[in-house]
PDB file of C-alpha atoms in Angstrom:
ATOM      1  CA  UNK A   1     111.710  76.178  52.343  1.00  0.00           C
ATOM      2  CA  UNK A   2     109.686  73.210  53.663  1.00  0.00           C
ATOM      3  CA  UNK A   3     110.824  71.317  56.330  1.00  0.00           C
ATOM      4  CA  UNK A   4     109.846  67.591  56.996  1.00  0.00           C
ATOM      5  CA  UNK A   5     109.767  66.198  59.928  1.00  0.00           C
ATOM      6  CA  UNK A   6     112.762  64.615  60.417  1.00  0.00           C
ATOM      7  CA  UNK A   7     114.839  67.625  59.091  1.00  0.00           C
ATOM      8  CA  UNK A   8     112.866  69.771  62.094  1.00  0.00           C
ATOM      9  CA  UNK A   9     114.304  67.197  64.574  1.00  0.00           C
ATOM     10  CA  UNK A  10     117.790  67.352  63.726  1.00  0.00           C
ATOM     11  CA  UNK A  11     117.207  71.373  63.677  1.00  0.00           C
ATOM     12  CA  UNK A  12     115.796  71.332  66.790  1.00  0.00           C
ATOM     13  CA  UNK A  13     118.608  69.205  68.124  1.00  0.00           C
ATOM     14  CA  UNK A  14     121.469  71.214  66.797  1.00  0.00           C
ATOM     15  CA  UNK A  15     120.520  75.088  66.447  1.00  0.00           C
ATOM     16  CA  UNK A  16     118.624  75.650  70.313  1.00  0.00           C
ATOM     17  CA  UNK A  17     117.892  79.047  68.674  1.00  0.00           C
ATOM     18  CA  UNK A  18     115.376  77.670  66.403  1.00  0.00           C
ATOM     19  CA  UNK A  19     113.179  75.519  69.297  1.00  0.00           C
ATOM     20  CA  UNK A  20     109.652  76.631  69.860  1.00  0.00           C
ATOM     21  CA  UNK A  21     110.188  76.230  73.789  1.00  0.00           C
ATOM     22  CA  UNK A  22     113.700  76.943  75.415  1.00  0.00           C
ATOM     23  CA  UNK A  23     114.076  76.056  78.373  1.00  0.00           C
ATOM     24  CA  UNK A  24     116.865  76.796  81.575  1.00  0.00           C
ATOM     25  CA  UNK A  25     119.623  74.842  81.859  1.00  0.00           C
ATOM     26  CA  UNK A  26     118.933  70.764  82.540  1.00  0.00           C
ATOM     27  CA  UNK A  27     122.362  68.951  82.909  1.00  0.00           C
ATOM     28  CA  UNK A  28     123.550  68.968  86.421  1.00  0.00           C
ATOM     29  CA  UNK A  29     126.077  67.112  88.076  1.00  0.00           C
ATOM     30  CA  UNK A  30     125.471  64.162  90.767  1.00  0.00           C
ATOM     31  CA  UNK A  31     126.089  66.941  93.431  1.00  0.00           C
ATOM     32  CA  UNK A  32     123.510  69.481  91.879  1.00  0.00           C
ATOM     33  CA  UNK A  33     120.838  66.613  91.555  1.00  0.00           C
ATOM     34  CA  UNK A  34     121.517  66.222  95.380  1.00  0.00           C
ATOM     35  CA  UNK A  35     121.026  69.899  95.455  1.00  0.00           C
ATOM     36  CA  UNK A  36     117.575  69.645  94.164  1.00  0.00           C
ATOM     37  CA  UNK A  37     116.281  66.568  96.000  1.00  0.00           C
ATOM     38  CA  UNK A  38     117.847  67.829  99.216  1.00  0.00           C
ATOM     39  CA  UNK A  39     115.488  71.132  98.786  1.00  0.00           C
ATOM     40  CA  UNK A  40     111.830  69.725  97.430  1.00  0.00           C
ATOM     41  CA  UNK A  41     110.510  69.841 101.098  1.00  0.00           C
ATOM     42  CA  UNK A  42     112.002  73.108 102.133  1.00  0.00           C
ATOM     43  CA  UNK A  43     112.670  76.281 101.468  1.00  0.00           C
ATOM     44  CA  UNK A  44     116.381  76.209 101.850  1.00  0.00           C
ATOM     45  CA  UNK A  45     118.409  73.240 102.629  1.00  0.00           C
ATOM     46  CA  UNK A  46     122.470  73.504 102.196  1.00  0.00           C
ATOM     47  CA  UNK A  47     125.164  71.103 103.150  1.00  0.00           C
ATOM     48  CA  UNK A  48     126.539  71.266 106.813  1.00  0.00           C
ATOM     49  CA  UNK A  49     129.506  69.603 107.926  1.00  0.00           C
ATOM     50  CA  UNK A  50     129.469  67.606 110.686  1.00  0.00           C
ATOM     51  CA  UNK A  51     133.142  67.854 112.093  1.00  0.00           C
ATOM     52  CA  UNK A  52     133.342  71.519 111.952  1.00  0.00           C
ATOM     53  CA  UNK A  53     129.738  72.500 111.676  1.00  0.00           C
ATOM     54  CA  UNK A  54     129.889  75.376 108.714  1.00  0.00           C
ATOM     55  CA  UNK A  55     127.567  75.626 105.749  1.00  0.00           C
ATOM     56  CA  UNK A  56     129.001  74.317 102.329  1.00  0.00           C
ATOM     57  CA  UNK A  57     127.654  76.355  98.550  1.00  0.00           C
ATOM     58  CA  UNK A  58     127.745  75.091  96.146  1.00  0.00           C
ATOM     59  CA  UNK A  59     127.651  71.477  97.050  1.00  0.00           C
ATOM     60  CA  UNK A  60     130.421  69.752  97.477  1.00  0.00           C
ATOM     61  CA  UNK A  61     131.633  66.056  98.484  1.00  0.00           C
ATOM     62  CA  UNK A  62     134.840  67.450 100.990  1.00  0.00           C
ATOM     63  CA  UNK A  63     134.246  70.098 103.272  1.00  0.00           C
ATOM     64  CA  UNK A  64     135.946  73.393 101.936  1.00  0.00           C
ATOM     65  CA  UNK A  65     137.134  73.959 105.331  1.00  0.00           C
ATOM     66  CA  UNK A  66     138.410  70.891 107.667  1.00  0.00           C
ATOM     67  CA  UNK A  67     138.171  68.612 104.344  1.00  0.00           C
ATOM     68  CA  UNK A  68     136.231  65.975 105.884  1.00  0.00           C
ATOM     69  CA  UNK A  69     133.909  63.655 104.274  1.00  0.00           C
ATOM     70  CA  UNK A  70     130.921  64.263 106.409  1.00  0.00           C
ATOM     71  CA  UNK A  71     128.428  66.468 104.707  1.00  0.00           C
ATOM     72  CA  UNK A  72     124.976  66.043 105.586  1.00  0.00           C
ATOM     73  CA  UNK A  73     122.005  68.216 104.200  1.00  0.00           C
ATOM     74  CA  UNK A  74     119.928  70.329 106.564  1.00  0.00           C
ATOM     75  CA  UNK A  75     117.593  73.432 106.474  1.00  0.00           C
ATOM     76  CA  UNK A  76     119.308  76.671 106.771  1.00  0.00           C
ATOM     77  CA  UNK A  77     118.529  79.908 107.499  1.00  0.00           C
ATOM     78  CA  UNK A  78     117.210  81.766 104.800  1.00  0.00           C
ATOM     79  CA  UNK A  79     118.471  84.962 105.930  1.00  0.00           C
ATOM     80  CA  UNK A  80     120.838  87.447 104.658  1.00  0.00           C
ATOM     81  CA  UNK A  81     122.410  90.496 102.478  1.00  0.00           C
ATOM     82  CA  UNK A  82     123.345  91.581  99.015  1.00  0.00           C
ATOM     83  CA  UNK A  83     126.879  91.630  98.395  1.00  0.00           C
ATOM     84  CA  UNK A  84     126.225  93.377  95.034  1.00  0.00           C
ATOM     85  CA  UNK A  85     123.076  93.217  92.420  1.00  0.00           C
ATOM     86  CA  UNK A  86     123.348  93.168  89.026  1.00  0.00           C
ATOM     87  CA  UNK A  87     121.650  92.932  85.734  1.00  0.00           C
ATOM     88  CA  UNK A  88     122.131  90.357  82.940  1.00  0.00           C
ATOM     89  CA  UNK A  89     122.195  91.722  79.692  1.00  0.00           C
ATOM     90  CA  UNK A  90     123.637  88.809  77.721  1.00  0.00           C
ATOM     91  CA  UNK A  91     123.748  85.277  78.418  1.00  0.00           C
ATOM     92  CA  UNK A  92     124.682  82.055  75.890  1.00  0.00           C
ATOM     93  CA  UNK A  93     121.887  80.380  77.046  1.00  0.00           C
ATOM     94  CA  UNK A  94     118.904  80.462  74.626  1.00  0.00           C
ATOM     95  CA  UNK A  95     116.348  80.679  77.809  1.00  0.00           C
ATOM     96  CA  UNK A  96     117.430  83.558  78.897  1.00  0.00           C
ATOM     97  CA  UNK A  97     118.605  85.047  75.153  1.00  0.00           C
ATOM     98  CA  UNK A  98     114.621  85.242  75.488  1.00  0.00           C
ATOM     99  CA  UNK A  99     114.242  86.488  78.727  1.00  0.00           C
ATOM    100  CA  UNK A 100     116.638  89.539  77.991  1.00  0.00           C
ATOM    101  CA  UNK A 101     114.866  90.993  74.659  1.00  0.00           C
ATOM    102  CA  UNK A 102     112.390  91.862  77.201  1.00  0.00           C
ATOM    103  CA  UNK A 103     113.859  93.475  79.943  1.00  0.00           C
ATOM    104  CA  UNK A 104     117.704  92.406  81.389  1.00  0.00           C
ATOM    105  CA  UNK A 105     117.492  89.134  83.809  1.00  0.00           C
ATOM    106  CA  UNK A 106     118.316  90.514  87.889  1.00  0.00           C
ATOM    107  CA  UNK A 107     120.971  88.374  89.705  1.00  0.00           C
ATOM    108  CA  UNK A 108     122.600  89.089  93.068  1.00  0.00           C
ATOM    109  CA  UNK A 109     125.432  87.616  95.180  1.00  0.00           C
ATOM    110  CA  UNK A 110     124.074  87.024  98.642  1.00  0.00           C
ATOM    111  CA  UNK A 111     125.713  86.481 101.924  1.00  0.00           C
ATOM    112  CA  UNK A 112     123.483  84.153 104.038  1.00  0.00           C
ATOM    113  CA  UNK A 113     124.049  84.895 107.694  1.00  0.00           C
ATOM    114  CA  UNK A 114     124.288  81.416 107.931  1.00  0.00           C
ATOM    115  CA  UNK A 115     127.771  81.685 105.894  1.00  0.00           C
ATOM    116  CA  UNK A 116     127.457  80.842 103.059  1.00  0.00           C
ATOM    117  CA  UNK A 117     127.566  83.362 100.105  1.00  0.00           C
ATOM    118  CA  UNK A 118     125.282  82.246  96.923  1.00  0.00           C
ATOM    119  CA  UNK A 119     124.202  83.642  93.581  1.00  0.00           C
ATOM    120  CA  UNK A 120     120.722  84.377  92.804  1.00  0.00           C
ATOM    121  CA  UNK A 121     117.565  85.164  90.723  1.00  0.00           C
ATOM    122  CA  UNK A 122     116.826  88.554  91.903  1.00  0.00           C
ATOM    123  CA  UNK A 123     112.891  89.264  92.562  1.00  0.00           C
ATOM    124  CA  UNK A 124     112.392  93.340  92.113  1.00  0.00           C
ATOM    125  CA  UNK A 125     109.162  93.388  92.744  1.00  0.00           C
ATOM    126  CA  UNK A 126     109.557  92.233  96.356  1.00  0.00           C
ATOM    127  CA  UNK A 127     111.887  95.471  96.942  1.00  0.00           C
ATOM    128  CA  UNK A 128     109.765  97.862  94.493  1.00  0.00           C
ATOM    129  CA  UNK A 129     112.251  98.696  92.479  1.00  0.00           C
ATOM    130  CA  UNK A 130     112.638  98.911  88.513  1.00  0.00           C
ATOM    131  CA  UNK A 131     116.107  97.480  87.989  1.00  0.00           C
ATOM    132  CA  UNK A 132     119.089  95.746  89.836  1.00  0.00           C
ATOM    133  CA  UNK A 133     121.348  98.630  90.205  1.00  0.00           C
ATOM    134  CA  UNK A 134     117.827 100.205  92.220  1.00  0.00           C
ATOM    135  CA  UNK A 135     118.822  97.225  95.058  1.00  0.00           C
ATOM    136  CA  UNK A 136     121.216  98.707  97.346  1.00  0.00           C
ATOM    137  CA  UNK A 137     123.993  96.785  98.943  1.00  0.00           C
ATOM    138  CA  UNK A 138     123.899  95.308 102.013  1.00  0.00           C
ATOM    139  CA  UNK A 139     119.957  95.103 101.471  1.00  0.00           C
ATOM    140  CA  UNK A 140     118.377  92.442 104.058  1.00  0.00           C
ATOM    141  CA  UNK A 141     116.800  89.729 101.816  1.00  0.00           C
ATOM    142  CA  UNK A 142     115.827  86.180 102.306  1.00  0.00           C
ATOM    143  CA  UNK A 143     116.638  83.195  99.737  1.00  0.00           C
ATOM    144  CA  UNK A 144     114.734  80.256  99.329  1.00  0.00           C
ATOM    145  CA  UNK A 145     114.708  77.595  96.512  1.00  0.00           C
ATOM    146  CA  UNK A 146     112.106  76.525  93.964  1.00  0.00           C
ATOM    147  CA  UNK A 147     112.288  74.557  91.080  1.00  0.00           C
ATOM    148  CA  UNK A 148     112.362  75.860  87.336  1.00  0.00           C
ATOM    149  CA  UNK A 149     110.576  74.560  84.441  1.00  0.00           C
ATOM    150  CA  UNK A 150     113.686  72.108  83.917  1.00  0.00           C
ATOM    151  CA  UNK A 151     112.951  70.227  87.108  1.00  0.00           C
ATOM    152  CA  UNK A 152     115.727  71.811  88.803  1.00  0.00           C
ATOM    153  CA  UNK A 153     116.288  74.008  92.012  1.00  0.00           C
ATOM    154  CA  UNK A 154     117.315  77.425  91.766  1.00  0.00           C
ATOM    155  CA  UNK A 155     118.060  80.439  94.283  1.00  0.00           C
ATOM    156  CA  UNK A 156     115.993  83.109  94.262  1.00  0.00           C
ATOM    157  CA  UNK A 157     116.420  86.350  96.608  1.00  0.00           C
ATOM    158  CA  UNK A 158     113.698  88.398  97.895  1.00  0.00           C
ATOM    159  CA  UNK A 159     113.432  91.621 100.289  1.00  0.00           C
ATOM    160  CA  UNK A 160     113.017  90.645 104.041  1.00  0.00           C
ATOM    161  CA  UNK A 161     109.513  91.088 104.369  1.00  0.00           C
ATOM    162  CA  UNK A 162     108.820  88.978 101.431  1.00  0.00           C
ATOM    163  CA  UNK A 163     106.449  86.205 102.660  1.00  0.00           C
ATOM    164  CA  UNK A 164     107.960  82.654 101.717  1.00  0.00           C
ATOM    165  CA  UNK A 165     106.806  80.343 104.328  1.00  0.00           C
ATOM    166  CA  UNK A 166     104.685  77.936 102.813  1.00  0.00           C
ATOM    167  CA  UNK A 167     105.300  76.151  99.481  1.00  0.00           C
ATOM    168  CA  UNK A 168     102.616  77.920  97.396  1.00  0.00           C
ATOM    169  CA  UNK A 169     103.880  81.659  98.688  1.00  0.00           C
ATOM    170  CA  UNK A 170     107.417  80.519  96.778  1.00  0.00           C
ATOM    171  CA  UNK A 171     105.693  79.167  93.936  1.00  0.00           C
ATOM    172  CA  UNK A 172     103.948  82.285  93.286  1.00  0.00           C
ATOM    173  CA  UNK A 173     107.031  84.254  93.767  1.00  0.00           C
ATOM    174  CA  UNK A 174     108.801  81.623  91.470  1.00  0.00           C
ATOM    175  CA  UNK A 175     105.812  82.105  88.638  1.00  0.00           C
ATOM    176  CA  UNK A 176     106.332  86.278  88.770  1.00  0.00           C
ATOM    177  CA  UNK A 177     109.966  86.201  87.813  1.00  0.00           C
ATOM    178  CA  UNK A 178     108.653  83.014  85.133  1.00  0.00           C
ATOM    179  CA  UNK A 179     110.970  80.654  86.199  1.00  0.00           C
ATOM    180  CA  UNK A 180     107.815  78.135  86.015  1.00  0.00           C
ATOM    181  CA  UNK A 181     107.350  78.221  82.254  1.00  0.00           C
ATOM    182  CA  UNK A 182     109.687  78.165  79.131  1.00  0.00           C
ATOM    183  CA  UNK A 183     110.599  80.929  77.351  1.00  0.00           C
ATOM    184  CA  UNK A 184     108.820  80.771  74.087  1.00  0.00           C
ATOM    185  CA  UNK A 185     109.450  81.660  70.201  1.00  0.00           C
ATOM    186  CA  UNK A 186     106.172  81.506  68.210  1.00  0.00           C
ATOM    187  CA  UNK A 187     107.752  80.993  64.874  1.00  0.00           C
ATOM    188  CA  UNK A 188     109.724  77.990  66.357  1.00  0.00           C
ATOM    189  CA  UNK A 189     110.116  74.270  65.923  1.00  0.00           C
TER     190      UNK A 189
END
């Protein structure tokens, strides 16, 4: 069956499975385009709040705690442990449909020692180890944010004595777990 060019649009459009290039998930809210703008110059910046000083994930616009209004973005220490580690082996999203052919996607739930807890991309190779489940709880691990190939931050967790201080160290780091590039389907549209 040919295909002209119009009919390859609409496919594109309505079956993601079919696209060439798929990439992570774009739409964000208002708050989670803060998230990202708040965290292009640093390697982790949260929301603080200013009447009882704690740390606020995922963004908010009240203050899960006192319910002020008064949240202001700051760097944050990029410190902490696993809670637990895990290893994606399905996922509706055709990006990482892609990802998981190859080898399940790693995830963990952190607690910063700042205080907040938060979810994220799990780099194995920083802890030498083959698969999630190989990450033992309560592991010390640092999280710091870099942005995907959809323009938007995302969390990603590495062992302690990971090196992440300057921007080019993350991006590296980012590029291993290919967070930097689309996941791609040669026979695509």
């Amino acid at each position: 069956m040919t295909t002209t060019p119009t009919m390859q649009h609409r496919l594109k459009h309505n079956r993601p499975s079919l696209r060439r290039n798929a990439r992570p998930p774009k739409q964000r809210s208002p708050l989670g385009a803060a998230f990202t703008a708040a965290n292009l110059g640093c390697a982790l910046a949260l929301q603080h709040c200013r009447s009882c000083a704690r740390v606020q994930y995922p963004p908010r616009e009240l203050c899960q705690h006192c319910l002020a209004d008064g949240l202001v973005w700051r760097e944050a220490d990029t410190a902490g442990h696993i809670i637990n580690a895990l290893d994606l082996h399905h996922s509706l999203w055709e990006y990482f449909k892609r990802r998981i052919t190859e080898a399940p996607w790693p995830v963990a739930t952190v607690r910063l020692d700042c205080g907040a807890t938060v979810f994220a991309h799990l780099a194995l190779a920083s802890f030498g180890a083959a698969s999630a489940a190989a990450v033992p709880a309560g592991a010390a691990v640092q999280v710091f944010t870099h942005t995907d190939c959809s323009l938007n931050s995302v969390l990603i967790a590495v062992s302690a004595g990971t090196a992440i201080a300057t921007p080019a160290q993350r991006r590296e780091l980012a590029a291993a777990l290919g967070l930097l590039e689309p996941a791609h389907k040669p026979e695509g549209i």
